[in-house]
PDB file of C-alpha atoms in Angstrom:
ATOM      1  CA  MET A   1    -113.044  18.896 -12.870  1.00 47.00           C
ATOM      2  CA  PRO A   2    -111.538  15.345 -12.643  1.00 49.00           C
ATOM      3  CA  ALA A   3    -107.748  15.325 -12.354  1.00 46.00           C
ATOM      4  CA  THR A   4    -107.300  13.484 -15.655  1.00 45.00           C
ATOM      5  CA  ARG A   5    -109.353  16.012 -17.617  1.00 45.00           C
ATOM      6  CA  ARG A   6    -107.584  18.904 -15.893  1.00 45.00           C
ATOM      7  CA  ASN A   7    -104.169  17.437 -16.726  1.00 46.00           C
ATOM      8  CA  VAL A   8    -105.141  17.013 -20.367  1.00 42.00           C
ATOM      9  CA  ARG A   9    -106.317  20.618 -20.528  1.00 46.00           C
ATOM     10  CA  LEU A  10    -103.119  21.950 -18.960  1.00 43.00           C
ATOM     11  CA  ALA A  11    -100.986  19.830 -21.272  1.00 45.00           C
ATOM     12  CA  ALA A  12    -102.855  21.158 -24.281  1.00 45.00           C
ATOM     13  CA  ALA A  13    -102.409  24.717 -23.079  1.00 45.00           C
ATOM     14  CA  ALA A  14     -98.700  24.186 -22.569  1.00 44.00           C
ATOM     15  CA  ALA A  15     -98.375  22.772 -26.059  1.00 43.00           C
ATOM     16  CA  LEU A  16    -100.184  25.784 -27.508  1.00 45.00           C
ATOM     17  CA  VAL A  17     -98.006  28.340 -25.796  1.00 41.00           C
ATOM     18  CA  ALA A  18     -94.682  26.817 -24.779  1.00 41.00           C
ATOM     19  CA  LEU A  19     -93.208  30.114 -23.685  1.00 39.00           C
ATOM     20  CA  ALA A  20     -89.797  29.427 -22.296  1.00 39.00           C
ATOM     21  CA  VAL A  21     -87.223  32.190 -22.668  1.00 42.00           C
ATOM     22  CA  PRO A  22     -87.607  33.224 -26.312  1.00 45.00           C
ATOM     23  CA  VAL A  23     -85.184  31.520 -28.641  1.00 45.00           C
ATOM     24  CA  LEU A  24     -84.322  33.238 -31.876  1.00 49.00           C
ATOM     25  CA  ALA A  25     -84.115  30.538 -34.495  1.00 43.00           C
ATOM     26  CA  GLY A  26     -81.056  31.519 -36.430  1.00 43.00           C
ATOM     27  CA  CYS A  27     -78.147  32.581 -34.265  1.00 48.00           C
ATOM     28  CA  GLY A  28     -76.896  36.128 -34.492  1.00 63.00           C
ATOM     29  CA  MET A  29     -80.215  37.825 -35.265  1.00 85.00           C
ATOM     30  CA  GLU A  30     -79.964  41.359 -33.948  1.00 93.00           C
ATOM     31  CA  THR A  31     -82.517  42.879 -31.610  1.00 96.00           C
ATOM     32  CA  THR A  32     -83.175  46.518 -30.761  1.00 97.00           C
ATOM     33  CA  ALA A  33     -83.906  47.686 -27.221  1.00 98.00           C
ATOM     34  CA  PRO A  34     -86.602  50.355 -26.724  1.00 97.00           C
ATOM     35  CA  ALA A  35     -84.061  52.848 -25.362  1.00 96.00           C
ATOM     36  CA  THR A  36     -81.861  52.313 -28.412  1.00 97.00           C
ATOM     37  CA  ALA A  37     -84.806  52.901 -30.732  1.00 97.00           C
ATOM     38  CA  ARG A  38     -85.669  56.124 -28.941  1.00 96.00           C
ATOM     39  CA  GLY A  39     -82.055  57.267 -28.963  1.00 93.00           C
ATOM     40  CA  ASP A  40     -81.762  56.763 -32.703  1.00 91.00           C
ATOM     41  CA  ALA A  41     -84.973  58.665 -33.440  1.00 90.00           C
ATOM     42  CA  LYS A  42     -85.221  62.356 -34.197  1.00 79.00           C
ATOM     43  CA  GLY A  43     -87.650  64.624 -32.417  1.00 80.00           C
ATOM     44  CA  GLU A  44     -89.736  64.103 -29.296  1.00 81.00           C
ATOM     45  CA  PRO A  45     -92.926  62.184 -28.493  1.00 79.00           C
ATOM     46  CA  ALA A  46     -96.129  63.887 -29.574  1.00 82.00           C
ATOM     47  CA  PRO A  47     -97.502  66.548 -27.196  1.00 81.00           C
ATOM     48  CA  GLY A  48     -99.617  65.032 -24.435  1.00 78.00           C
ATOM     49  CA  THR A  49     -97.957  61.618 -24.656  1.00 86.00           C
ATOM     50  CA  THR A  50     -95.529  59.989 -22.249  1.00 93.00           C
ATOM     51  CA  ASP A  51     -91.820  60.620 -22.793  1.00 95.00           C
ATOM     52  CA  CYS A  52     -90.163  57.349 -21.804  1.00 97.00           C
ATOM     53  CA  GLU A  53     -86.746  59.018 -21.785  1.00 95.00           C
ATOM     54  CA  LYS A  54     -87.919  61.033 -18.787  1.00 95.00           C
ATOM     55  CA  VAL A  55     -90.381  58.621 -17.195  1.00 96.00           C
ATOM     56  CA  LYS A  56     -89.912  55.037 -15.972  1.00 98.00           C
ATOM     57  CA  CYS A  57     -92.066  53.239 -18.540  1.00 98.00           C
ATOM     58  CA  ILE A  58     -93.156  49.625 -18.827  1.00 98.00           C
ATOM     59  CA  ALA A  59     -95.406  47.907 -21.401  1.00 98.00           C
ATOM     60  CA  LEU A  60     -98.000  45.347 -20.389  1.00 98.00           C
ATOM     61  CA  THR A  61     -98.898  42.975 -23.236  1.00 98.00           C
ATOM     62  CA  PHE A  62    -101.330  40.090 -23.640  1.00 98.00           C
ATOM     63  CA  ASP A  63    -100.957  37.248 -26.151  1.00 98.00           C
ATOM     64  CA  SER A  64    -103.551  35.022 -27.828  1.00 98.00           C
ATOM     65  CA  SER A  65    -106.289  37.543 -27.034  1.00 98.00           C
ATOM     66  CA  PRO A  66    -109.165  37.756 -26.555  1.00 98.00           C
ATOM     67  CA  GLY A  67    -110.640  35.189 -24.173  1.00 97.00           C
ATOM     68  CA  LYS A  68    -113.690  34.811 -21.970  1.00 97.00           C
ATOM     69  CA  LYS A  69    -112.157  36.883 -19.147  1.00 97.00           C
ATOM     70  CA  THR A  70    -110.963  39.703 -21.404  1.00 98.00           C
ATOM     71  CA  PRO A  71    -114.043  41.951 -20.884  1.00 98.00           C
ATOM     72  CA  GLN A  72    -113.369  41.803 -17.136  1.00 98.00           C
ATOM     73  CA  LEU A  73    -109.749  42.779 -17.800  1.00 98.00           C
ATOM     74  CA  LEU A  74    -110.843  45.680 -20.023  1.00 98.00           C
ATOM     75  CA  ASP A  75    -113.151  46.990 -17.313  1.00 98.00           C
ATOM     76  CA  TYR A  76    -110.234  47.062 -14.866  1.00 98.00           C
ATOM     77  CA  LEU A  77    -107.805  48.667 -17.315  1.00 98.00           C
ATOM     78  CA  LYS A  78    -110.349  51.374 -18.129  1.00 98.00           C
ATOM     79  CA  LYS A  79    -110.903  52.143 -14.451  1.00 98.00           C
ATOM     80  CA  GLU A  80    -107.158  52.375 -13.785  1.00 98.00           C
ATOM     81  CA  LYS A  81    -106.378  54.200 -17.064  1.00 97.00           C
ATOM     82  CA  VAL A  82    -103.772  51.588 -18.052  1.00 98.00           C
ATOM     83  CA  PRO A  83    -103.110  51.229 -21.807  1.00 98.00           C
ATOM     84  CA  VAL A  84    -101.806  47.851 -22.970  1.00 98.00           C
ATOM     85  CA  THR A  85    -100.955  46.031 -26.188  1.00 98.00           C
ATOM     86  CA  PHE A  86    -103.086  43.048 -27.199  1.00 98.00           C
ATOM     87  CA  PHE A  87    -101.484  40.547 -29.583  1.00 98.00           C
ATOM     88  CA  VAL A  88    -104.597  39.040 -31.117  1.00 98.00           C
ATOM     89  CA  MET A  89    -104.904  35.490 -32.415  1.00 98.00           C
ATOM     90  CA  GLY A  90    -107.348  34.816 -35.244  1.00 98.00           C
ATOM     91  CA  ARG A  91    -108.988  31.402 -35.107  1.00 97.00           C
ATOM     92  CA  ASN A  92    -111.277  30.852 -32.114  1.00 96.00           C
ATOM     93  CA  HIS A  93    -110.293  34.208 -30.622  1.00 98.00           C
ATOM     94  CA  LEU A  94    -110.784  37.146 -33.007  1.00 97.00           C
ATOM     95  CA  THR A  95    -113.449  35.118 -34.822  1.00 97.00           C
ATOM     96  CA  LYS A  96    -115.249  34.314 -31.552  1.00 98.00           C
ATOM     97  CA  TRP A  97    -115.106  37.726 -29.885  1.00 98.00           C
ATOM     98  CA  PRO A  98    -114.855  40.434 -32.596  1.00 98.00           C
ATOM     99  CA  GLU A  99    -116.753  42.885 -30.387  1.00 98.00           C
ATOM    100  CA  VAL A 100    -114.056  42.541 -27.725  1.00 98.00           C
ATOM    101  CA  VAL A 101    -111.332  43.257 -30.288  1.00 98.00           C
ATOM    102  CA  LYS A 102    -113.243  46.393 -31.258  1.00 98.00           C
ATOM    103  CA  ARG A 103    -113.248  47.417 -27.595  1.00 98.00           C
ATOM    104  CA  PHE A 104    -109.448  47.167 -27.591  1.00 98.00           C
ATOM    105  CA  SER A 105    -109.224  49.862 -30.211  1.00 97.00           C
ATOM    106  CA  ASP A 106    -112.152  51.951 -28.983  1.00 98.00           C
ATOM    107  CA  GLU A 107    -110.722  52.120 -25.451  1.00 98.00           C
ATOM    108  CA  GLY A 108    -107.241  53.214 -26.499  1.00 97.00           C
ATOM    109  CA  HIS A 109    -105.297  49.980 -26.403  1.00 98.00           C
ATOM    110  CA  GLU A 110    -102.871  48.880 -29.092  1.00 98.00           C
ATOM    111  CA  VAL A 111    -104.024  46.015 -31.322  1.00 98.00           C
ATOM    112  CA  ALA A 112    -101.312  43.787 -32.783  1.00 98.00           C
ATOM    113  CA  ASN A 113    -100.904  40.497 -34.662  1.00 98.00           C
ATOM    114  CA  HIS A 114    -100.282  37.085 -33.058  1.00 98.00           C
ATOM    115  CA  THR A 115    -100.971  34.932 -36.166  1.00 98.00           C
ATOM    116  CA  TRP A 116    -104.126  33.109 -37.180  1.00 98.00           C
ATOM    117  CA  THR A 117    -103.557  29.642 -35.682  1.00 98.00           C
ATOM    118  CA  HIS A 118    -100.492  30.083 -33.418  1.00 98.00           C
ATOM    119  CA  PRO A 119     -97.948  27.877 -35.227  1.00 98.00           C
ATOM    120  CA  ARG A 120     -94.193  28.072 -34.838  1.00 98.00           C
ATOM    121  CA  LEU A 121     -93.494  30.408 -37.731  1.00 98.00           C
ATOM    122  CA  ASP A 122     -89.877  29.275 -38.066  1.00 98.00           C
ATOM    123  CA  LYS A 123     -91.166  25.828 -39.061  1.00 98.00           C
ATOM    124  CA  LEU A 124     -93.284  27.147 -41.941  1.00 98.00           C
ATOM    125  CA  LYS A 125     -92.591  28.042 -45.551  1.00 98.00           C
ATOM    126  CA  LYS A 126     -92.731  31.708 -46.500  1.00 98.00           C
ATOM    127  CA  ASP A 127     -96.163  31.415 -48.119  1.00 98.00           C
ATOM    128  CA  GLU A 128     -97.505  29.817 -44.940  1.00 98.00           C
ATOM    129  CA  ILE A 129     -95.988  32.528 -42.757  1.00 98.00           C
ATOM    130  CA  ARG A 130     -97.530  35.147 -45.028  1.00 98.00           C
ATOM    131  CA  GLU A 131    -100.956  33.517 -44.769  1.00 98.00           C
ATOM    132  CA  GLU A 132    -100.803  33.366 -40.955  1.00 98.00           C
ATOM    133  CA  LEU A 133     -99.912  37.028 -40.632  1.00 98.00           C
ATOM    134  CA  SER A 134    -101.770  38.591 -43.535  1.00 98.00           C
ATOM    135  CA  ARG A 135    -105.080  36.895 -42.734  1.00 98.00           C
ATOM    136  CA  THR A 136    -104.938  38.250 -39.180  1.00 98.00           C
ATOM    137  CA  ASN A 137    -103.942  41.698 -40.452  1.00 98.00           C
ATOM    138  CA  VAL A 138    -106.915  41.835 -42.800  1.00 98.00           C
ATOM    139  CA  GLU A 139    -109.448  40.840 -40.159  1.00 98.00           C
ATOM    140  CA  LEU A 140    -108.013  43.195 -37.548  1.00 98.00           C
ATOM    141  CA  GLU A 141    -108.193  46.094 -39.988  1.00 98.00           C
ATOM    142  CA  LYS A 142    -111.822  45.265 -40.771  1.00 98.00           C
ATOM    143  CA  ILE A 143    -112.714  45.423 -37.074  1.00 98.00           C
ATOM    144  CA  THR A 144    -110.574  48.344 -35.906  1.00 97.00           C
ATOM    145  CA  GLY A 145    -110.122  50.374 -39.091  1.00 97.00           C
ATOM    146  CA  ARG A 146    -106.359  50.259 -38.602  1.00 96.00           C
ATOM    147  CA  LYS A 147    -103.701  48.030 -40.073  1.00 96.00           C
ATOM    148  CA  PRO A 148    -101.478  46.496 -37.369  1.00 98.00           C
ATOM    149  CA  THR A 149     -97.823  47.515 -37.299  1.00 98.00           C
ATOM    150  CA  LEU A 150     -96.628  45.015 -34.676  1.00 98.00           C
ATOM    151  CA  MET A 151     -96.569  41.239 -34.465  1.00 98.00           C
ATOM    152  CA  ARG A 152     -95.408  38.740 -31.875  1.00 98.00           C
ATOM    153  CA  PRO A 153     -94.159  35.360 -33.107  1.00 98.00           C
ATOM    154  CA  PRO A 154     -95.512  32.395 -31.146  1.00 97.00           C
ATOM    155  CA  GLN A 155     -92.880  31.207 -28.658  1.00 96.00           C
ATOM    156  CA  GLY A 156     -90.653  34.059 -29.856  1.00 97.00           C
ATOM    157  CA  ARG A 157     -89.416  31.838 -32.676  1.00 97.00           C
ATOM    158  CA  ILE A 158     -87.937  33.835 -35.538  1.00 97.00           C
ATOM    159  CA  ASN A 159     -85.783  33.137 -38.566  1.00 97.00           C
ATOM    160  CA  ASP A 160     -84.826  34.983 -41.749  1.00 97.00           C
ATOM    161  CA  ASP A 161     -88.050  34.000 -43.521  1.00 98.00           C
ATOM    162  CA  VAL A 162     -90.200  35.272 -40.648  1.00 98.00           C
ATOM    163  CA  THR A 163     -88.286  38.534 -40.684  1.00 98.00           C
ATOM    164  CA  ALA A 164     -88.598  38.915 -44.450  1.00 98.00           C
ATOM    165  CA  VAL A 165     -92.355  38.320 -44.460  1.00 98.00           C
ATOM    166  CA  SER A 166     -92.878  40.581 -41.448  1.00 98.00           C
ATOM    167  CA  LYS A 167     -91.018  43.360 -43.246  1.00 98.00           C
ATOM    168  CA  GLU A 168     -93.073  42.794 -46.398  1.00 98.00           C
ATOM    169  CA  LEU A 169     -96.314  43.085 -44.420  1.00 98.00           C
ATOM    170  CA  GLY A 170     -95.219  46.172 -42.462  1.00 98.00           C
ATOM    171  CA  LEU A 171     -94.900  44.385 -39.124  1.00 98.00           C
ATOM    172  CA  ALA A 172     -92.208  44.886 -36.493  1.00 98.00           C
ATOM    173  CA  GLN A 173     -91.426  41.844 -34.344  1.00 98.00           C
ATOM    174  CA  ILE A 174     -91.941  42.332 -30.592  1.00 98.00           C
ATOM    175  CA  LEU A 175     -90.363  40.069 -27.980  1.00 98.00           C
ATOM    176  CA  TRP A 176     -90.337  40.497 -24.195  1.00 98.00           C
ATOM    177  CA  ASN A 177     -88.237  40.322 -21.047  1.00 98.00           C
ATOM    178  CA  ALA A 178     -90.798  39.291 -18.422  1.00 98.00           C
ATOM    179  CA  THR A 179     -93.116  36.291 -18.544  1.00 97.00           C
ATOM    180  CA  ALA A 180     -95.056  34.474 -15.827  1.00 96.00           C
ATOM    181  CA  LYS A 181     -95.414  31.252 -17.831  1.00 95.00           C
ATOM    182  CA  ASP A 182     -99.086  31.599 -16.954  1.00 96.00           C
ATOM    183  CA  TYR A 183    -100.003  28.775 -19.332  1.00 94.00           C
ATOM    184  CA  SER A 184     -98.606  26.387 -16.705  1.00 95.00           C
ATOM    185  CA  THR A 185    -100.335  27.640 -13.541  1.00 96.00           C
ATOM    186  CA  ASN A 186    -103.637  29.098 -12.349  1.00 95.00           C
ATOM    187  CA  ASP A 187    -101.980  30.463  -9.199  1.00 98.00           C
ATOM    188  CA  SER A 188    -102.566  34.214  -9.492  1.00 98.00           C
ATOM    189  CA  ALA A 189    -100.206  35.010  -6.617  1.00 98.00           C
ATOM    190  CA  LEU A 190     -97.413  33.089  -8.347  1.00 98.00           C
ATOM    191  CA  ILE A 191     -98.094  34.853 -11.652  1.00 98.00           C
ATOM    192  CA  GLU A 192     -97.939  38.215  -9.897  1.00 98.00           C
ATOM    193  CA  SER A 193     -94.726  37.321  -8.070  1.00 98.00           C
ATOM    194  CA  ARG A 194     -92.962  36.128 -11.228  1.00 98.00           C
ATOM    195  CA  ILE A 195     -93.760  39.331 -13.104  1.00 98.00           C
ATOM    196  CA  LEU A 196     -92.794  41.647 -10.270  1.00 98.00           C
ATOM    197  CA  LYS A 197     -89.412  39.929  -9.974  1.00 98.00           C
ATOM    198  CA  GLN A 198     -88.682  40.505 -13.670  1.00 98.00           C
ATOM    199  CA  ALA A 199     -90.090  44.018 -14.098  1.00 98.00           C
ATOM    200  CA  LYS A 200     -87.621  46.699 -15.168  1.00 98.00           C
ATOM    201  CA  LYS A 201     -87.531  50.103 -16.853  1.00 98.00           C
ATOM    202  CA  ASP A 202     -88.390  49.867 -20.554  1.00 98.00           C
ATOM    203  CA  GLY A 203     -89.571  46.315 -19.942  1.00 98.00           C
ATOM    204  CA  ILE A 204     -92.162  44.419 -21.949  1.00 98.00           C
ATOM    205  CA  ILE A 205     -94.333  42.080 -19.880  1.00 98.00           C
ATOM    206  CA  LEU A 206     -95.911  39.022 -21.515  1.00 98.00           C
ATOM    207  CA  LEU A 207     -99.154  37.615 -20.099  1.00 98.00           C
ATOM    208  CA  HIS A 208    -102.167  35.762 -21.516  1.00 98.00           C
ATOM    209  CA  ASP A 209    -105.708  36.911 -20.778  1.00 97.00           C
ATOM    210  CA  ILE A 210    -106.995  33.485 -21.862  1.00 97.00           C
ATOM    211  CA  TYR A 211    -105.874  31.613 -18.726  1.00 97.00           C
ATOM    212  CA  ASP A 212    -107.896  31.449 -15.507  1.00 95.00           C
ATOM    213  CA  GLY A 213    -105.200  32.731 -13.151  1.00 97.00           C
ATOM    214  CA  THR A 214    -103.945  35.652 -15.196  1.00 98.00           C
ATOM    215  CA  VAL A 215    -106.662  38.303 -15.199  1.00 98.00           C
ATOM    216  CA  PRO A 216    -107.045  38.078 -11.378  1.00 98.00           C
ATOM    217  CA  ALA A 217    -103.269  38.671 -11.090  1.00 98.00           C
ATOM    218  CA  VAL A 218    -103.315  41.928 -13.085  1.00 98.00           C
ATOM    219  CA  PRO A 219    -104.575  44.285 -10.321  1.00 98.00           C
ATOM    220  CA  GLY A 220    -101.754  43.237  -7.993  1.00 98.00           C
ATOM    221  CA  ILE A 221     -99.167  43.684 -10.749  1.00 98.00           C
ATOM    222  CA  VAL A 222    -100.474  47.103 -11.758  1.00 98.00           C
ATOM    223  CA  THR A 223    -100.815  48.360  -8.177  1.00 98.00           C
ATOM    224  CA  GLU A 224     -97.300  47.326  -7.157  1.00 98.00           C
ATOM    225  CA  LEU A 225     -95.625  48.620 -10.309  1.00 98.00           C
ATOM    226  CA  LYS A 226     -97.384  51.977  -9.918  1.00 98.00           C
ATOM    227  CA  LYS A 227     -96.043  52.095  -6.354  1.00 98.00           C
ATOM    228  CA  ARG A 228     -92.568  51.512  -7.786  1.00 98.00           C
ATOM    229  CA  GLY A 229     -92.983  54.547  -9.998  1.00 98.00           C
ATOM    230  CA  TYR A 230     -93.753  52.886 -13.320  1.00 98.00           C
ATOM    231  CA  THR A 231     -95.935  54.429 -16.006  1.00 98.00           C
ATOM    232  CA  PHE A 232     -97.794  51.963 -18.224  1.00 98.00           C
ATOM    233  CA  VAL A 233     -97.593  52.497 -21.982  1.00 98.00           C
ATOM    234  CA  THR A 234     -98.267  50.552 -25.147  1.00 98.00           C
ATOM    235  CA  VAL A 235     -95.348  49.044 -27.052  1.00 98.00           C
ATOM    236  CA  SER A 236     -95.472  51.794 -29.675  1.00 97.00           C
ATOM    237  CA  GLN A 237     -95.506  54.426 -26.934  1.00 97.00           C
ATOM    238  CA  LEU A 238     -92.483  52.741 -25.361  1.00 98.00           C
ATOM    239  CA  LEU A 239     -90.555  53.219 -28.619  1.00 97.00           C
ATOM    240  CA  ALA A 240     -91.689  56.815 -29.311  1.00 96.00           C
ATOM    241  CA  PRO A 241     -90.613  59.063 -30.900  1.00 96.00           C
ATOM    242  CA  ALA A 242     -89.220  56.161 -32.929  1.00 96.00           C
ATOM    243  CA  LYS A 243     -91.588  54.277 -35.202  1.00 95.00           C
ATOM    244  CA  ALA A 244     -91.362  50.499 -35.165  1.00 97.00           C
ATOM    245  CA  ASN A 245     -89.495  49.458 -38.301  1.00 97.00           C
ATOM    246  CA  PRO A 246     -91.112  46.617 -40.274  1.00 98.00           C
ATOM    247  CA  GLY A 247     -89.142  43.409 -39.864  1.00 98.00           C
ATOM    248  CA  GLU A 248     -87.010  44.747 -37.013  1.00 98.00           C
ATOM    249  CA  ILE A 249     -86.894  42.717 -33.788  1.00 98.00           C
ATOM    250  CA  TYR A 250     -87.503  44.674 -30.581  1.00 98.00           C
ATOM    251  CA  ARG A 251     -86.582  43.241 -27.206  1.00 98.00           C
ATOM    252  CA  PRO A 252     -85.734  44.890 -23.852  1.00 97.00           C
TER     253      PRO A 252
END
């Protein structure tokens, strides 16, 4: 690919997912850590599920799913028995690969909401926020038979209106602590290194299965974290026995 075309493509990707450290629009918005959620909950995780109070858990998540490499990723995750959470985007993703979204659910992964068109929600009016989230909810439920309970705001941008609409629609807001900024590089070794440096107990890892360097980086990440004693869980499993509260912001 000519350098000019490649630069344009990378610039467009960076504009779509400018994932610097998440900034909460509206200072003072409270977040809840997974351990805090578990500590406040009554009871224990369901029999046969992972107890993240006793086990070193970590959640692997993918934004703007699915993409052309996602079936390859699913094959690997199935072989390694690694459950993840996919934050699905509607336009040109869910609409293009509905059969892949169905695989998410059929193969035991968690399916969550990442808006319809990936706008900064904190820049929209409440009706626009509602449309972005509710349209994705409806289509995901049609495909999977389940209504999503989690959402991730593009760029991690949140304000009071986003929180209010999320609560209204039954969606908890999920942020992260580890990101490879994989929208800016196709270097799989660099992506792997960045994640491994940030990984921690009860962590939530943010990657994108839509970029060329990311899916090839996943085996190295999974292998090393398993060596370090981590157990992979979905976001909801990370919070269990707590249930994600609609509107609440969760962040390690």
